[in-house]
Every structure is written in C-alpha cells, then in structure tokens.
XYZ file of C-alpha atoms in Angstrom:
652
model
C 101.478 -67.577 82.713
C 100.925 -70.999 80.989
C 97.797 -71.535 83.210
C 96.481 -68.224 82.208
C 96.985 -68.839 78.510
C 95.327 -72.330 78.961
C 92.551 -70.692 80.668
C 92.069 -67.975 78.001
C 92.285 -70.696 75.173
C 89.312 -72.668 77.169
C 87.429 -69.615 77.129
C 87.825 -69.247 73.345
C 86.712 -72.756 72.884
C 83.625 -72.377 74.820
C 82.815 -69.173 73.113
C 83.334 -70.783 69.651
C 81.297 -73.863 70.665
C 78.389 -71.475 71.856
C 78.419 -69.857 68.483
C 78.473 -73.144 66.573
C 75.480 -74.260 68.880
C 73.574 -71.002 68.075
C 74.205 -71.720 64.443
C 72.966 -75.268 64.334
C 69.923 -75.647 62.394
C 66.494 -76.378 63.767
C 65.040 -79.171 61.599
C 61.344 -79.819 60.724
C 60.288 -82.499 58.705
C 57.025 -83.544 56.748
C 55.045 -86.378 58.401
C 56.466 -88.685 55.613
C 59.870 -87.392 56.059
C 60.404 -86.528 52.445
C 60.461 -82.649 52.917
C 62.449 -80.650 55.541
C 62.914 -77.056 56.435
C 65.878 -76.125 58.266
C 65.819 -72.989 60.324
C 69.264 -71.086 61.371
C 69.417 -67.972 63.571
C 72.092 -65.693 62.879
C 72.006 -62.029 62.111
C 68.483 -62.915 60.579
C 66.250 -65.611 60.605
C 67.240 -68.113 57.774
C 65.703 -71.350 56.455
C 66.319 -73.680 53.699
C 63.799 -76.110 52.270
C 64.803 -79.518 50.990
C 63.098 -82.497 49.172
C 64.438 -85.936 49.604
C 67.764 -84.574 50.739
C 68.148 -82.115 47.749
C 67.993 -78.538 48.591
C 65.458 -76.443 46.570
C 65.403 -73.162 48.283
C 68.473 -71.882 49.919
C 69.550 -68.502 51.876
C 65.900 -67.749 52.524
C 65.345 -65.234 55.433
C 62.328 -63.590 56.795
C 61.560 -60.706 59.043
C 58.954 -57.679 59.906
C 60.085 -54.245 59.909
C 57.972 -52.194 62.186
C 58.032 -48.529 63.057
C 59.467 -49.136 66.552
C 61.832 -51.677 65.542
C 62.795 -54.881 63.290
C 61.548 -58.334 64.132
C 64.120 -60.980 63.061
C 67.276 -58.989 63.122
C 69.718 -60.559 65.533
C 66.863 -62.697 66.907
C 66.967 -63.893 70.287
C 65.172 -67.160 70.927
C 63.314 -67.510 74.212
C 61.836 -70.957 73.483
C 60.689 -73.552 70.809
C 58.140 -76.034 70.544
C 57.299 -78.885 68.194
C 53.830 -80.394 67.854
C 51.881 -82.665 65.480
C 48.663 -81.622 63.848
C 45.825 -83.484 62.500
C 42.277 -82.432 61.526
C 39.587 -83.518 59.042
C 38.261 -80.322 57.184
C 34.897 -80.264 55.296
C 34.718 -77.160 53.268
C 31.066 -75.662 52.711
C 32.007 -75.083 48.979
C 34.314 -78.013 48.009
C 35.830 -77.088 44.900
C 38.239 -80.207 44.954
C 37.325 -82.714 47.889
C 34.329 -82.645 50.062
C 36.566 -84.092 53.074
C 40.259 -82.938 53.160
C 42.561 -84.733 55.814
C 45.184 -82.144 57.116
C 48.171 -83.642 58.708
C 51.381 -81.618 59.437
C 54.286 -81.352 62.006
C 54.683 -77.608 63.425
C 57.798 -75.698 64.939
C 56.934 -72.719 67.004
C 59.705 -70.460 67.642
C 59.055 -67.570 70.297
C 61.530 -64.986 70.314
C 62.416 -62.258 72.825
C 60.556 -58.992 71.786
C 56.998 -60.346 71.801
C 56.998 -62.131 68.489
C 56.996 -65.762 67.165
C 57.489 -67.606 63.966
C 55.420 -70.864 63.290
C 56.590 -73.270 60.504
C 54.484 -76.119 59.402
C 55.484 -78.925 57.351
C 52.940 -80.798 55.246
C 53.669 -83.811 53.071
C 53.011 -81.598 50.055
C 54.639 -78.332 51.369
C 56.029 -75.981 53.705
C 54.456 -72.930 55.199
C 55.218 -70.181 57.840
C 53.703 -67.096 59.455
C 54.737 -64.227 61.747
C 52.729 -63.931 65.128
C 53.218 -60.977 67.469
C 51.878 -59.815 70.786
C 52.277 -56.290 70.837
C 50.103 -53.858 72.794
C 47.915 -51.385 70.662
C 48.326 -50.921 67.200
C 51.732 -51.443 65.151
C 52.869 -49.906 61.826
C 54.333 -52.499 59.562
C 56.870 -50.828 57.380
C 57.865 -53.855 55.233
C 58.074 -57.356 55.447
C 61.277 -59.405 54.555
C 60.333 -62.348 52.266
C 63.476 -63.729 50.411
C 64.313 -66.849 48.838
C 67.117 -67.949 46.997
C 67.724 -70.610 44.227
C 70.649 -73.143 44.172
C 70.523 -73.429 40.402
C 69.139 -71.465 37.297
C 65.162 -72.252 37.917
C 62.268 -71.326 35.432
C 59.796 -69.081 36.971
C 56.374 -69.072 35.532
C 55.148 -65.500 36.540
C 52.201 -63.119 35.968
C 54.223 -59.941 35.693
C 52.758 -56.411 36.452
C 54.469 -53.101 36.162
C 52.088 -51.785 38.921
C 50.274 -52.695 42.204
C 47.208 -51.580 40.416
C 46.408 -54.674 38.302
C 43.317 -56.810 37.511
C 45.861 -59.875 37.631
C 44.915 -60.703 34.011
C 48.361 -60.401 32.436
C 49.558 -63.434 30.442
C 52.315 -65.681 32.010
C 55.929 -65.094 31.346
C 58.484 -67.791 31.591
C 61.763 -66.499 32.665
C 65.263 -67.719 34.025
C 65.616 -67.239 37.807
C 69.174 -65.723 37.112
C 68.079 -63.399 34.668
C 65.156 -61.627 36.721
C 66.489 -58.061 37.435
C 65.266 -55.793 40.148
C 64.226 -52.970 37.398
C 61.930 -55.685 35.694
C 58.205 -56.147 36.292
C 57.226 -57.863 39.491
C 54.833 -60.837 39.623
C 51.546 -61.395 41.340
C 50.976 -64.643 43.447
C 50.830 -67.423 42.665
C 54.156 -68.189 41.046
C 55.291 -71.654 39.842
C 58.918 -72.486 39.847
C 60.218 -75.109 37.887
C 63.662 -76.502 39.125
C 64.152 -78.326 35.916
C 65.039 -81.291 38.060
C 61.891 -83.174 38.846
C 60.413 -80.718 41.460
C 58.144 -77.920 41.078
C 57.337 -75.238 43.980
C 54.153 -73.115 43.820
C 54.259 -70.283 45.867
C 51.203 -68.473 47.495
C 49.578 -67.172 50.518
C 46.693 -67.808 52.944
C 44.741 -66.329 55.786
C 45.252 -62.883 54.151
C 43.295 -60.328 56.243
C 43.900 -56.790 57.335
C 47.273 -56.879 55.298
C 48.389 -56.161 51.831
C 49.059 -58.936 49.105
C 52.447 -60.083 48.559
C 54.185 -59.604 45.207
C 57.439 -60.925 44.141
C 60.523 -59.179 42.426
C 63.709 -60.405 41.051
C 67.050 -59.320 42.524
C 69.435 -60.185 39.662
C 71.322 -62.576 41.998
C 69.091 -65.825 41.571
C 66.737 -64.966 44.272
C 63.476 -63.248 44.700
C 62.194 -60.851 47.357
C 58.682 -59.833 48.542
C 57.123 -56.452 47.856
C 53.907 -54.808 49.122
C 51.732 -51.789 48.144
C 51.871 -48.985 50.757
C 48.677 -48.369 52.694
C 46.616 -45.622 51.141
C 45.652 -42.638 53.167
C 43.919 -40.310 50.763
C 41.850 -40.875 47.656
C 40.608 -38.881 44.710
C 38.199 -39.199 41.800
C 38.751 -41.735 39.008
C 35.588 -41.904 37.018
C 32.602 -44.010 37.937
C 34.178 -47.130 39.114
C 37.306 -46.479 40.872
C 39.456 -44.026 42.960
C 42.876 -42.761 42.549
C 45.243 -43.139 45.425
C 46.608 -39.542 46.061
C 48.573 -40.189 49.226
C 49.983 -43.181 50.968
C 51.710 -44.029 54.258
C 55.278 -44.906 54.813
C 53.853 -48.306 56.162
C 52.123 -51.210 54.338
C 49.995 -52.031 57.022
C 48.707 -50.505 60.381
C 47.093 -53.333 62.323
C 46.616 -54.670 65.745
C 49.747 -55.631 67.423
C 48.405 -58.952 68.600
C 47.598 -61.207 65.681
C 48.827 -63.838 63.435
C 50.005 -62.758 59.835
C 49.253 -64.298 56.478
C 50.707 -67.528 55.876
C 53.492 -67.876 53.062
C 53.462 -71.362 51.567
C 55.364 -73.489 49.284
C 53.794 -76.528 47.554
C 56.429 -78.730 46.653
C 55.857 -81.570 44.054
C 57.669 -84.174 42.426
C 54.657 -84.978 39.977
C 52.559 -82.199 38.373
C 49.528 -84.101 39.242
C 49.890 -83.159 42.705
C 49.525 -79.445 41.855
C 46.138 -80.136 40.459
C 45.033 -81.708 43.734
C 46.624 -79.011 45.986
C 44.623 -78.100 48.986
C 47.304 -75.829 51.001
C 45.199 -72.680 50.699
C 42.207 -74.602 52.411
C 44.556 -76.078 55.093
C 45.895 -72.826 56.280
C 42.707 -70.667 55.731
C 40.575 -69.694 58.786
C 37.672 -71.474 59.643
C 34.044 -70.475 58.509
C 32.334 -67.907 60.641
C 28.916 -68.343 58.975
C 26.969 -70.682 61.349
C 24.227 -71.391 59.100
C 25.411 -71.572 55.453
C 22.400 -73.640 53.931
C 21.373 -70.381 51.959
C 24.804 -70.507 50.235
C 23.866 -72.294 46.693
C 27.164 -72.727 44.506
C 26.085 -73.516 40.667
C 26.341 -72.235 37.111
C 24.895 -68.973 35.652
C 23.881 -67.858 32.112
C 25.865 -64.658 31.339
C 24.837 -62.058 28.643
C 27.773 -59.594 28.557
C 30.103 -61.747 26.272
C 27.591 -62.217 23.770
C 26.170 -58.622 24.031
C 22.680 -59.916 25.169
C 21.898 -60.759 21.590
C 19.807 -63.725 21.256
C 18.170 -64.102 17.750
C 16.497 -66.547 15.541
C 12.950 -67.582 14.626
C 11.740 -67.837 18.460
C 13.247 -64.192 19.259
C 10.229 -62.066 18.229
C 11.506 -59.090 20.225
C 14.288 -56.487 19.810
C 17.193 -58.117 21.959
C 19.393 -56.096 24.239
C 19.661 -55.193 27.872
C 15.724 -55.180 28.295
C 12.936 -57.182 29.916
C 12.278 -59.605 26.915
C 15.814 -60.570 26.572
C 16.458 -61.348 30.087
C 13.351 -63.332 30.409
C 14.696 -65.274 27.335
C 17.935 -66.018 29.444
C 15.910 -67.245 32.421
C 13.761 -69.510 30.245
C 17.072 -70.883 28.708
C 18.661 -71.381 32.191
C 15.486 -72.902 33.507
C 15.441 -75.345 30.620
C 18.857 -76.644 31.422
C 18.883 -76.426 35.035
C 21.127 -73.541 35.267
C 20.649 -71.837 38.684
C 21.382 -68.301 37.822
C 21.525 -65.510 35.445
C 23.977 -62.612 35.664
C 22.801 -59.185 34.819
C 26.060 -57.121 34.025
C 26.417 -53.571 33.290
C 23.060 -51.908 32.232
C 20.653 -53.541 34.502
C 20.749 -50.139 36.679
C 20.031 -46.778 35.279
C 23.398 -45.441 36.185
C 26.463 -47.338 37.435
C 26.611 -45.224 40.685
C 22.862 -45.832 41.843
C 22.277 -49.434 42.766
C 18.750 -48.791 43.857
C 17.278 -47.389 40.510
C 16.946 -50.198 37.855
C 16.920 -49.373 34.202
C 13.210 -49.078 33.407
C 13.816 -50.987 30.276
C 14.572 -53.967 32.371
C 12.041 -53.992 35.016
C 14.094 -55.858 37.844
C 11.230 -56.373 40.061
C 9.368 -58.542 37.187
C 12.562 -60.235 36.322
C 13.007 -61.610 39.975
C 9.532 -62.604 40.092
C 9.802 -64.247 36.966
C 13.068 -65.995 37.728
C 11.675 -67.167 41.052
C 8.615 -68.826 39.159
C 11.217 -70.537 36.816
C 13.733 -71.457 39.704
C 16.368 -69.136 38.358
C 18.186 -66.695 40.842
C 19.595 -63.101 39.674
C 22.997 -62.041 40.250
C 23.735 -58.257 39.712
C 27.045 -56.532 38.596
C 28.440 -53.705 40.473
C 31.329 -51.451 40.464
C 33.449 -51.753 43.901
C 33.169 -47.808 44.377
C 29.335 -48.166 44.102
C 29.198 -50.924 46.660
C 31.516 -49.063 48.899
C 29.348 -46.044 48.819
C 26.322 -48.014 49.468
C 27.091 -50.777 51.834
C 23.318 -51.041 52.934
C 22.522 -52.240 49.231
C 22.952 -55.825 50.560
C 19.873 -55.381 52.867
C 17.995 -53.986 50.009
C 18.903 -56.588 47.678
C 17.842 -59.248 50.006
C 14.380 -57.770 50.197
C 14.237 -57.584 46.583
C 15.238 -61.593 46.237
C 18.623 -60.938 44.562
C 20.711 -64.122 45.169
C 24.371 -62.763 44.400
C 26.558 -60.034 43.349
C 29.275 -59.783 40.929
C 31.776 -56.730 41.993
C 34.265 -55.305 39.680
C 37.378 -53.157 39.124
C 38.922 -53.404 42.525
C 42.394 -53.990 40.920
C 44.065 -53.325 44.051
C 45.491 -55.522 46.938
C 46.789 -52.911 49.433
C 45.591 -53.113 53.008
C 42.551 -51.053 52.507
C 41.275 -53.045 49.587
C 41.903 -56.260 51.534
C 39.833 -55.124 54.311
C 37.245 -54.021 51.943
C 37.004 -57.506 50.457
C 36.223 -58.889 53.967
C 33.923 -55.994 54.912
C 31.732 -56.734 51.699
C 31.466 -60.666 52.210
C 30.824 -60.096 55.761
C 27.858 -57.667 54.960
C 26.807 -59.820 52.122
C 26.628 -62.758 54.274
C 24.320 -60.977 56.802
C 21.915 -60.534 54.174
C 22.074 -64.077 52.548
C 24.016 -62.910 49.408
C 26.945 -64.338 47.766
C 29.692 -62.759 45.955
C 31.774 -63.094 42.679
C 34.706 -60.816 42.825
C 36.131 -59.731 39.241
C 39.122 -57.231 38.852
C 40.429 -59.225 41.742
C 43.447 -60.640 43.443
C 43.856 -64.364 43.753
C 41.946 -66.558 46.557
C 43.765 -66.136 49.879
C 41.654 -67.913 52.446
C 38.736 -65.369 52.704
C 36.641 -67.838 50.709
C 36.673 -70.230 53.665
C 36.105 -67.945 56.171
C 33.205 -66.449 54.117
C 31.960 -69.295 51.946
C 29.304 -67.002 50.280
C 32.407 -65.800 48.458
C 32.014 -68.155 45.557
C 34.530 -67.214 43.417
C 37.253 -64.711 41.983
C 38.317 -63.514 38.665
C 41.981 -62.326 38.703
C 42.639 -64.499 35.474
C 43.247 -63.923 31.812
C 39.910 -65.429 31.010
C 37.650 -65.767 27.997
C 36.620 -62.068 28.253
C 40.105 -61.194 26.726
C 38.893 -62.682 23.450
C 41.748 -62.983 21.141
C 44.195 -62.600 23.984
C 43.237 -65.694 25.801
C 44.787 -68.801 24.442
C 45.142 -72.505 25.229
C 49.060 -71.728 25.414
C 48.277 -69.493 28.433
C 45.121 -71.272 29.665
C 46.702 -74.523 30.085
C 48.885 -73.107 32.592
C 45.942 -72.088 34.854
C 45.160 -75.401 36.603
C 48.900 -75.448 37.814
C 48.928 -71.758 38.892
C 45.982 -69.518 39.367
C 43.501 -72.098 39.553
C 45.651 -74.410 41.903
C 45.051 -71.924 44.826
C 41.267 -71.561 44.612
C 38.019 -70.788 42.645
C 38.575 -68.977 39.242
C 35.888 -67.262 37.288
C 37.404 -67.886 33.677
C 33.940 -67.660 32.157
C 34.206 -70.685 29.762
C 31.547 -72.000 27.242
C 32.194 -70.596 23.743
C 30.235 -72.171 20.921
C 32.190 -70.220 18.255
C 35.613 -71.673 18.295
C 38.667 -70.874 16.191
C 42.238 -71.970 15.767
C 44.426 -69.003 16.393
C 45.855 -68.510 12.911
C 42.351 -67.782 11.807
C 40.995 -66.032 14.859
C 38.580 -62.937 13.993
C 35.923 -62.274 16.423
C 34.260 -59.546 18.480
C 31.068 -59.267 20.440
C 28.152 -60.048 19.754
C 29.732 -62.826 17.796
C 32.352 -63.520 20.322
C 34.661 -66.543 19.904
C 37.269 -68.345 21.642
C 40.706 -69.676 20.477
C 40.816 -73.557 20.709
C 38.493 -76.335 20.071
C 34.922 -76.947 21.109
C 35.897 -79.766 23.383
C 38.649 -77.614 24.859
C 35.575 -75.307 26.138
C 33.607 -78.386 27.365
C 36.755 -79.781 29.287
C 37.173 -76.432 31.123
C 33.967 -77.169 33.121
C 35.624 -80.030 34.558
C 39.376 -78.981 34.743
C 38.862 -75.594 36.199
C 37.619 -74.991 39.514
C 34.739 -72.386 40.612
C 32.103 -72.319 42.990
C 30.309 -70.151 40.382
C 30.572 -71.163 36.781
C 29.467 -69.169 33.833
C 27.852 -70.061 30.715
C 29.132 -67.298 28.544
C 27.658 -67.703 25.161
C 24.398 -66.853 23.687
C 21.598 -69.007 24.376
C 20.713 -69.203 20.719
C 23.948 -70.969 20.204
C 23.366 -73.199 23.151
C 20.017 -74.225 21.797
C 21.734 -74.984 18.292
C 24.411 -77.141 20.080
C 22.097 -78.967 22.427
C 24.451 -82.016 23.016
C 27.363 -79.735 24.155
C 25.037 -77.683 26.439
C 23.404 -80.563 28.063
C 27.053 -81.759 28.829
C 27.916 -78.251 30.183
C 24.943 -77.969 32.458
C 25.345 -81.425 33.882
C 28.815 -80.698 35.230
C 28.771 -79.846 38.909
C 30.610 -76.827 40.458
C 31.445 -78.646 43.762
C 32.938 -81.960 44.046
C 33.509 -84.940 46.473
C 36.844 -86.102 44.969
C 39.450 -84.897 42.480
C 41.922 -87.272 40.861
C 44.557 -86.074 38.596
C 45.420 -88.486 35.664
C 47.898 -86.764 33.549
C 49.736 -83.477 33.965
C 52.363 -81.441 32.699
C 52.233 -77.761 33.597
C 51.404 -75.633 30.653
C 51.286 -78.625 28.326
C 48.535 -81.052 29.279
C 45.997 -81.522 32.129
C 43.690 -84.288 32.402
C 41.572 -84.602 35.549
C 38.745 -86.982 36.767
C 36.320 -85.659 39.424
C 33.422 -87.356 41.266
C 30.210 -85.857 42.544
C 28.260 -88.562 44.338
C 28.349 -91.781 42.172
C 29.041 -89.884 38.913
C 32.408 -89.011 37.545
C 33.593 -86.598 34.777
C 36.798 -86.325 33.086
C 38.150 -83.283 31.441
C 41.428 -82.979 29.451
C 43.029 -79.798 27.816
C 46.166 -79.206 25.913
C 48.069 -76.177 24.460
C 48.948 -75.517 20.886
C 52.487 -76.720 20.746
C 51.826 -80.045 19.100
C 49.615 -80.771 16.280
C 48.120 -83.953 18.141
C 48.690 -85.427 21.443
C 47.861 -89.194 22.138
C 47.712 -90.208 25.807
C 46.420 -93.250 27.630
C 43.835 -93.004 30.192
C 43.797 -95.429 32.876
C 40.253 -95.902 34.565
C 41.828 -97.470 37.800
C 40.440 -94.764 39.768
C 36.810 -96.130 39.402
C 35.534 -98.544 41.979
C 36.106 -102.224 41.208
C 33.194 -104.305 40.188
C 31.097 -101.582 38.504
C 30.668 -100.781 34.785
C 30.100 -97.283 33.634
C 28.449 -95.804 30.684
C 30.696 -93.141 29.457
C 29.449 -90.284 27.051
C 32.482 -88.355 25.775
C 33.203 -85.768 23.508
C 36.656 -85.619 21.617
C 38.102 -83.397 18.893
C 36.876 -84.107 15.309
C 39.098 -85.373 12.662
C 39.301 -81.725 11.383
C 39.547 -79.868 14.456
C 43.064 -78.677 14.028
C 41.660 -76.555 11.339
C 38.033 -76.235 11.864
C 38.033 -75.863 15.732
C 34.241 -76.469 15.952
C 34.624 -80.126 14.719
C 33.923 -82.734 17.366
C 32.517 -86.149 17.840
C 30.214 -87.277 20.637
C 30.563 -91.022 21.316
C 29.614 -93.760 24.094
C 31.582 -96.546 25.453
C 31.369 -98.933 28.573
C 34.107 -98.775 30.956
C 35.319 -100.227 34.331
C 38.187 -100.252 36.587
C 41.439 -101.289 35.098
C 40.407 -100.465 31.641
C 42.771 -98.321 29.373
C 41.999 -95.987 26.507
C 44.100 -94.103 24.156
C 42.608 -90.460 23.508
C 43.541 -88.027 21.140
C 43.702 -84.234 21.500
C 44.498 -81.875 18.553
C 46.472 -78.648 18.987
C 44.485 -76.383 21.456
C 42.153 -79.191 21.923
C 40.441 -81.151 24.623
C 38.476 -84.367 25.692
C 35.436 -84.386 28.125
C 33.400 -87.121 29.393
C 30.790 -88.224 31.978
C 30.481 -91.532 33.442
C 27.539 -93.026 35.295
C-alpha cells in the first residue's frame, strides 16, 4: 500500500513539474540586452515586455479567431527557433536616413494547427506577427490584441467614435486606469508615457489585405484591439464616398497561407529616440518597383488653402481656379525651384469625371507650360472617382501628369486597405506618384510602393484655428514618428491663439512665423506643401528661400532636444548641408535651450543662417529675426523660442 502511495505521489510530482515546465517563459532579448519579451504558454499565448529589468507591459495576450477555430487558445507548441537577423536597408524615399541598419533577435514559435507567431527584439523595440499555413481562404472573425499596464500610465491618443475617420482628431491625454470600454476608441499610433523614464509607441507595419488596428480601453488598466468588419455592400453617399450598408461577421477574408501585419512597440528611455524611429521601415515589405528612377520626391505649391487668390500689382487677371492663376503658381514654383503645383478640387469639370478638365483651366496648356518651366502637376481626386476609373492613371501618364492627391477614404477596413494597394500598384505601372488624404497612418505600403510619397491622416493646417502647436508639437512623437505626413505647412499669416481670426482666402496659422519654417525640417514627408499664397511668399522672400531650400529626403537625422508634446529640436543632413528645426508648444512664454553642435564633423566650420522668434513674437507672431553665425563641432549656443514658437537654420 505504501509503495502504491509513493508511486502515486511521484506521478503527481511529475505532472506538476510538467505543468511548471510548460509555464516556464521563453525569453527573447534585444541585441544590446536591454529589452526583453517573455512568452508564456497557457490557456492563451501570453507575453510581457521589460526594459532594463522593469516590466512595462504585463498580462499581454494574442490570438486569431477564425471561422473554423481559434488560434492561440490552449496552444500546443510544436517547435521553436531563435535566430539573429541583420540587414542594411536603403529606402528609395528616405525621410529619415538614406541607410538604415536593422539588427534583431528573432523567436519563431510553431504551433500545432498550422500557425506560428514570430517575435522580434530590436534595440529600440519589440514586434510580433502571426503566420498561418492554412489551405484556401480563411475568415478572420477577430484578432486578440491585449496589453496590460502595471501602473497608471498616460495614454496619448487620437480618439474617434467611429471606424469612419480621417484621423484628424486632436490628441487626448488620459489615464490608462480611467479608459473605459464605453469611451471612444483610438487610432494608431498611440504613445504611452509610463511616467517613469520610458515611453512606448504602438503601431503596425506590413499592413496588407487586412484591416487597420484600433485600440479600446477595458476599464481594468489595459487596452484591447478592435477592428472594422469587412464591408459586403455599399450604397450612394454623394460624389466622393459610399455608405457601407452591409458588413460581414468577419474582419478579413484572406489567403490562409500568409503572414499578418506586424504589431510593434517602440520602447524608449529618451524622447529623442522617438524622433529617430525607423521601426515601420524595418518591418515593412521590400520595394516591388524595380525601376524607381521616375519617382521624384519634392515640394509643391498648393492653391486650396489660400483659395487660389494671388493679388497685387503683378496680378493683372481675375484670380481663381483658371488658366492665368495656375500659370502664376507655376511661375512662382519655377522661380524658387519647387518641383510641383497641386491642382485641387475645381481642375475638372465635375468631381466624378476625371477625363474632362474645367474649360477655364485648360489643363493641357498648363501641362505644357509646366514642362517648359520644369514644374510638374499633381491632380486632386476623390477616391470614389479613382475607384470607378482605375484606367485614369494610363490617361494621366499620357497627358504628362506626375502625381495624384486622392481624398476622403476615411476608412481602414480590409476593402479600403486593399484599395490603397491597388491604387499605388496601378499608379506605379504608369509612373504616377500618390498622396493619400483622408487617410490612415503609414503602415509599410510606402516602402513596398515608394511612389506612395505621403499620407495625410493628421490634424494639419487645413483645420485652421483647430490646428494649434499644443497639438502639433506631439506630431513628431506620434503620427510623424511612423511615416510621412502631409501637414501642409508654410503659413505666412501667423497669429497667437488669443487673437486668431482668419479664413480663406486670408488663411492663417496659430503659432509664430518661425514655428512654420521649422516644420519643414522637423516634419517628414516625401511630398511637402507650400500652402500659402505666392503673393505672400514673394513679400517674404527670405522665408520662402529658406523653405524652398529644405529637402524632403534626408541622409541623416539627429534629434537634439526632445520632450514629447513640449519641444522638438532636430538636425538633419542632406549631402554636406545641415538643417535644424525647433518647435515648442504654448505652455510657456519663452523657452531657453542650449544647442550643442557636436553632431557636425570635426575640423569644418559652417556658416549658419538662422531664423529666430522676434522679441515681440509672443504677441505679434509674425515677428522674426534672420541672422548668420559661424559654427563648428563642439560649439554651443543658447536659443530662445517664445510660446508656440520655433527656430530654424541651414548650415553649409
């Protein structure tokens, strides 16, 4: 009897030790050893994320619910493999660096049921994705994206009450403990402030044939993912959109053998690291355009914001959306070396017919004239018109059009994500580049198809008085940190918020003149707008010359001073020339900060031309000073920025 009891006891011990072994975490650390993701398999696939031994995200779990079963519930591990990865990436449109070194450690977990989960640990962050090997198509009912917070964090969110959104809402800043399920969800990216040194930026990359991820609060100091359902039927909704009248019970119907989007967490101990983030690029698919030489990033003069109303002694015609006015914009662009003009709504006879130009415009003559002046033309279109006329790219190429600005998508369900890719693919066949407005955030497609130069998806200058530096100073740390952003800067009428009164044609921006100049350096976009009236640019030639000299692609980015939402000062290099841009919010009357020029190569002296807020810019936002100074590596300089102000410089 004693023998039987001892035998049973041993069996219990073996079973218990087996359970403990099954629960032992599988750890993956970053190459520098500072970040760690620990994966635990139980009733779900759990993982935690730590930096320097401190847990930052806990009780996280992931899974995919398919119509024929749930992946990640009571998972059975078949095998696992750890590898190291290293590559050098040279993006064709380099908005931060012309060369990016990608080094990571990888953990591939293969599960019974023909699916895998791959984790990667970079020095700057953690990422994971699902991989399936199922026959035929699969229906994804939902995806489990769940993250937990060990303490009360501050969540910097762009909240929306609906999946139909242009992603132009202002940021809100809420306690992680207070975010309840019934409150508005958030678009990506999301910036988490742990209030204890670290910040975490959440976004996604390699988004293809799958809906975009949104986050919702749980009321339990955690957040979970939510996705728009896949649309099945549409109804009319005016000339520029469609209503979804029927949706599926799934979020995606897709190929059963595929990799799914990367979910990534940029983890930083210094806000400067956010300004230098390249995680979207590192996780994006490679370019499929074999001959991209025709893709020319650059700047564009834009008429909509100033309502196409140049005026003054040199304007001897009735201004408006007509031939003479657009020729005036072309002449302005040519004078300052601006590559393009945008022809917004009004260039065509109707918004639904992209083949019949407005007779007042004479598009063919403008294309000819622009070519003579070395200025290309970009045409605005609604997404619905493009969808109904996908052969327009062939026609536009034959006409000589260089790019298109496509507007009002306002969705990121699977259908619309596929639409984005279909558009840039068709545009690339015909050597046309694309600017998506009314858009979701960059998610890797811009690297697969580098003719996708920029996305809007931002509370930009077109929001007039609704666009303030208190919100815009967050952009380099959230929206712009994940990819190109068409903010449309360049206002020459500048006001402090307490006196703001403006509308088109005399549109104005909140913040100082130099705040606007700095945006061209701080913000990133493969296509950058000059939003204001050529008349005002001519009258402010020194500002215009600086703006037009700022590249849209860069060889190197060096963050100098950073405090998310408060201040961003960045140095960027193109060839041998450096630029510096600095922006602050309106929380303080003045900010004094010290610039250290140790990023410059040693042994070389630069002539720095810089713009600073004028002594009265705190009240009269158009006050600025232009100065020059000799600087070299190791020099230091104190700069002052007023409320909602800036600082901008070129060094050569």
